[in-house]
Coordinates of C-alpha atoms in Angstrom, one line a residue:
X218 CA 114.7 123.0 200.8
X219 CA 115.2 119.3 201.2
X220 CA 112.2 119.0 203.5
X221 CA 110.0 121.0 201.1
X222 CA 111.1 118.7 198.2
X223 CA 110.2 115.7 200.3
X224 CA 106.8 117.1 201.0
X225 CA 106.2 117.8 197.3
X226 CA 107.2 114.2 196.4
X227 CA 104.7 112.8 199.0
X228 CA 102.0 115.1 197.6
X229 CA 102.6 113.8 194.1
X230 CA 102.4 110.2 195.3
X231 CA 99.2 110.9 197.1
X232 CA 97.7 112.5 194.0
X233 CA 98.9 109.5 191.8
X234 CA 97.2 106.8 193.8
X235 CA 93.6 107.7 193.1
X236 CA 94.3 107.7 189.3
X237 CA 95.4 104.0 189.5
X238 CA 92.3 103.3 191.5
X239 CA 90.1 105.0 188.9
X240 CA 91.6 102.9 186.1
X241 CA 91.1 99.7 188.1
X242 CA 87.5 100.7 189.0
X243 CA 86.8 101.4 185.4
X244 CA 88.0 98.0 184.3
X245 CA 86.1 96.2 187.0
X246 CA 83.0 98.2 186.3
X247 CA 83.2 97.5 182.6
X248 CA 83.4 93.8 183.1
X249 CA 80.5 93.9 185.6
X250 CA 78.3 95.9 183.2
X251 CA 79.3 93.6 180.3
X252 CA 78.4 90.5 182.3
X253 CA 75.1 92.0 183.3
X254 CA 74.4 92.9 179.7
X255 CA 75.3 89.4 178.5
X256 CA 73.0 87.9 181.2
X257 CA 70.1 90.1 180.1
X258 CA 70.6 89.0 176.5
X259 CA 70.8 85.4 177.5
X260 CA 67.6 85.7 179.6
X261 CA 65.8 87.5 176.8
X262 CA 66.8 84.9 174.2
X263 CA 66.2 81.7 176.2
X264 CA 62.3 81.9 176.2
X265 CA 62.3 82.3 172.4
X266 CA 62.5 78.6 171.6
X267 CA 62.1 77.3 168.1
X268 CA 58.9 75.4 167.3
X269 CA 59.1 72.1 165.4
X270 CA 56.1 70.3 163.8
X271 CA 56.5 66.9 162.2
X272 CA 54.1 66.8 159.3
X273 CA 54.3 63.5 157.4
X274 CA 56.4 60.6 156.2
X275 CA 56.3 59.0 152.8
X276 CA 57.6 55.4 152.2
X277 CA 58.9 55.3 148.6
X278 CA 60.4 51.8 148.9
X279 CA 60.0 49.0 151.4
X280 CA 61.2 45.5 150.3
X281 CA 61.8 42.4 152.4
X282 CA 63.8 39.5 150.8
X283 CA 65.8 36.6 151.9
X284 CA 69.5 37.1 152.6
X285 CA 72.4 36.6 155.0
X286 CA 73.8 38.8 157.7
X287 CA 77.5 39.6 158.2
X288 CA 78.0 36.3 160.0
X289 CA 76.4 34.2 157.2
X290 CA 73.1 33.6 159.1
X291 CA 70.1 33.3 156.8
X292 CA 67.3 35.7 157.6
X293 CA 64.9 38.2 156.0
X294 CA 66.5 41.5 155.0
X295 CA 64.7 44.8 154.6
X296 CA 65.6 47.7 152.2
X297 CA 63.6 50.9 152.7
X298 CA 63.6 54.5 151.6
X299 CA 61.4 57.2 153.1
X300 CA 61.1 61.0 153.3
X301 CA 60.2 62.8 156.5
X302 CA 58.7 66.3 156.4
X303 CA 58.9 68.8 159.2
X304 CA 58.1 72.5 159.7
X305 CA 60.9 74.4 161.6
X306 CA 60.0 77.9 162.9
X307 CA 62.5 80.3 164.6
X308 CA 60.6 82.4 167.0
X309 CA 63.6 84.6 168.0
X310 CA 63.0 88.3 167.4
X311 CA 66.7 89.4 167.3
X312 CA 68.8 86.3 166.5
X313 CA 69.1 83.5 164.0
X314 CA 69.9 79.8 164.8
X315 CA 72.2 77.1 163.5
X316 CA 70.3 73.8 163.3
X317 CA 71.5 70.2 163.3
X318 CA 70.2 66.9 164.7
X319 CA 71.2 63.5 166.1
X320 CA 70.6 60.5 163.7
X321 CA 66.9 60.1 162.9
X322 CA 66.3 56.4 163.6
X323 CA 63.3 54.5 162.3
X324 CA 62.8 51.3 164.3
X325 CA 60.6 48.3 164.0
X326 CA 60.2 45.7 166.8
X327 CA 63.0 47.5 168.7
X328 CA 65.4 47.1 165.7
X329 CA 66.7 50.0 163.6
X330 CA 65.7 49.6 160.0
X331 CA 66.5 53.0 158.7
X332 CA 68.4 56.2 159.6
X333 CA 68.9 59.8 158.4
X334 CA 69.8 63.2 159.6
X335 CA 69.1 66.9 159.2
X336 CA 71.5 68.7 157.0
X337 CA 72.9 71.7 158.9
X338 CA 71.2 74.9 158.0
X339 CA 70.8 78.5 159.3
X340 CA 67.4 79.9 160.1
X341 CA 67.1 83.7 160.3
X342 CA 65.0 85.4 162.9
X343 CA 61.2 85.2 162.8
X344 CA 61.1 82.8 159.8
X345 CA 60.3 79.2 159.0
X346 CA 61.0 76.5 156.5
X347 CA 60.0 73.0 155.5
X348 CA 62.7 70.5 156.3
X349 CA 63.0 67.2 154.2
X350 CA 65.0 64.3 155.7
X351 CA 65.7 61.1 153.7
X352 CA 65.6 58.0 155.8
X353 CA 67.3 54.9 154.3
X354 CA 68.1 51.3 155.2
X355 CA 70.0 48.9 153.0
X356 CA 69.6 45.1 153.6
X357 CA 69.0 45.3 157.4
X358 CA 68.6 41.8 158.9
X359 CA 65.3 41.2 160.7
X360 CA 66.0 37.8 162.4
X361 CA 62.5 36.4 162.2
X362 CA 60.6 39.7 162.6
X363 CA 59.9 40.4 159.0
X364 CA 56.7 38.4 158.4
X365 CA 54.4 41.4 159.1
X366 CA 56.5 43.6 156.8
X367 CA 56.0 41.3 153.7
X368 CA 53.2 42.7 151.6
X369 CA 50.2 40.4 151.5
X370 CA 49.5 38.3 148.4
X371 CA 46.7 39.6 146.1
X372 CA 43.4 38.0 147.0
X373 CA 42.4 34.9 145.0
X374 CA 39.6 35.4 142.5
X375 CA 36.2 34.6 143.8
X376 CA 34.6 31.4 142.5
X377 CA 31.7 31.8 140.2
X378 CA 28.4 31.2 142.0
X379 CA 26.6 28.1 141.0
X380 CA 23.2 28.4 139.4
X381 CA 20.6 27.9 142.0
X382 CA 16.9 27.4 141.8
X383 CA 14.6 30.3 141.7
X384 CA 14.0 31.8 145.1
X385 CA 17.2 30.5 146.7
X386 CA 19.4 33.1 148.4
X387 CA 22.7 34.1 146.7
X388 CA 25.6 33.6 149.1
X389 CA 28.5 36.1 148.6
X390 CA 31.7 35.2 150.4
X391 CA 33.2 37.9 152.7
X392 CA 36.4 39.6 151.3
X393 CA 39.6 38.7 153.2
X394 CA 40.4 40.9 156.2
X395 CA 43.1 43.6 155.5
X396 CA 46.5 43.0 157.1
X397 CA 47.1 44.8 160.4
X398 CA 49.2 48.0 160.3
X399 CA 52.9 47.6 161.1
X400 CA 53.9 49.7 164.1
X401 CA 57.2 51.7 163.7
X402 CA 58.8 54.4 165.7
X403 CA 60.9 57.5 164.9
X404 CA 63.2 59.1 167.5
X405 CA 65.7 61.9 167.3
X406 CA 66.8 65.2 168.9
X407 CA 67.0 68.6 167.0
X408 CA 69.8 70.9 168.2
X409 CA 69.5 74.7 167.7
X410 CA 72.2 77.2 168.7
X411 CA 72.0 81.0 168.6
X412 CA 75.0 83.3 168.6
X413 CA 73.4 86.4 170.2
X414 CA 76.7 88.2 171.2
X415 CA 79.3 86.4 169.2
X416 CA 80.5 83.3 171.0
X417 CA 80.0 84.8 174.4
X418 CA 76.2 84.5 174.5
X419 CA 75.1 81.4 172.6
X420 CA 71.9 79.8 174.0
X421 CA 71.3 76.2 172.9
X422 CA 67.8 74.6 172.4
X423 CA 67.3 70.9 172.3
X424 CA 64.0 69.3 171.2
X425 CA 63.4 65.5 171.6
X426 CA 61.0 64.1 169.0
X427 CA 59.3 60.7 169.1
X428 CA 56.7 59.6 166.6
X429 CA 54.6 56.4 166.3
X430 CA 53.9 55.3 162.8
X431 CA 51.3 52.7 161.7
X432 CA 52.5 51.6 158.2
X433 CA 50.2 49.9 155.8
X434 CA 51.3 48.6 152.4
X435 CA 48.4 50.3 150.6
X436 CA 50.0 53.7 151.7
X437 CA 53.2 53.1 149.8
X438 CA 54.2 56.3 148.0
X439 CA 51.6 58.3 149.9
X440 CA 51.9 61.0 152.5
X441 CA 51.2 59.5 156.0
X442 CA 50.2 62.2 158.4
X443 CA 51.9 61.7 161.8
X444 CA 51.5 65.1 163.4
X445 CA 49.1 63.9 166.1
X446 CA 51.3 60.8 166.7
X447 CA 54.4 62.8 167.6
X448 CA 55.6 64.3 170.9
X449 CA 58.0 67.2 171.0
X450 CA 59.7 67.8 174.4
X451 CA 62.3 70.3 175.5
X452 CA 65.5 68.5 176.8

């Protein structure tokens, strides 16, 4: 009887071992399948990058006046206010994205004269919106670089032509040449993040945007189209 009981115990142990193996295999298989599923979702989401088009910029205010920097050095100071318009389109077919940006810097002669940022927003799948960004600068020192930013003085009235004898040609003086455009530059990065499978699958999209702007004082409070002067690259 003792030998038979021993044989029964050994049989029970032999039958119990595969059950533990099945549980372990199920757990390992589940994680493998879940990982493959996550990779498939990530691979499907990554090509569906958002598209950003910079439309225009409007300068509402641009003033240059004498002042002093923080150290008491006298120099020209600029105060400006502008509005940047962009079109943001989420091309994702099954996910929305959360959108932010780095500071949007406006520079002139390699000096930052204004800054702004995109307010965080959520863009649902297969949709688009117009994004407005306010760029401001308050009393930024220019250190001798502000001459071209000062609006030109109005042209002097033309002198009355003197009476000439009959048959003599009338000489009309040429109008003054318009001031040259002021070159400026915008640079920033737009960050978009999608949560495809909670926080496990969250692809990130970075777009670096740089725009060249030729500002003319006659275009104050007017939309300046800059779409063709902007480059959008994937980082």
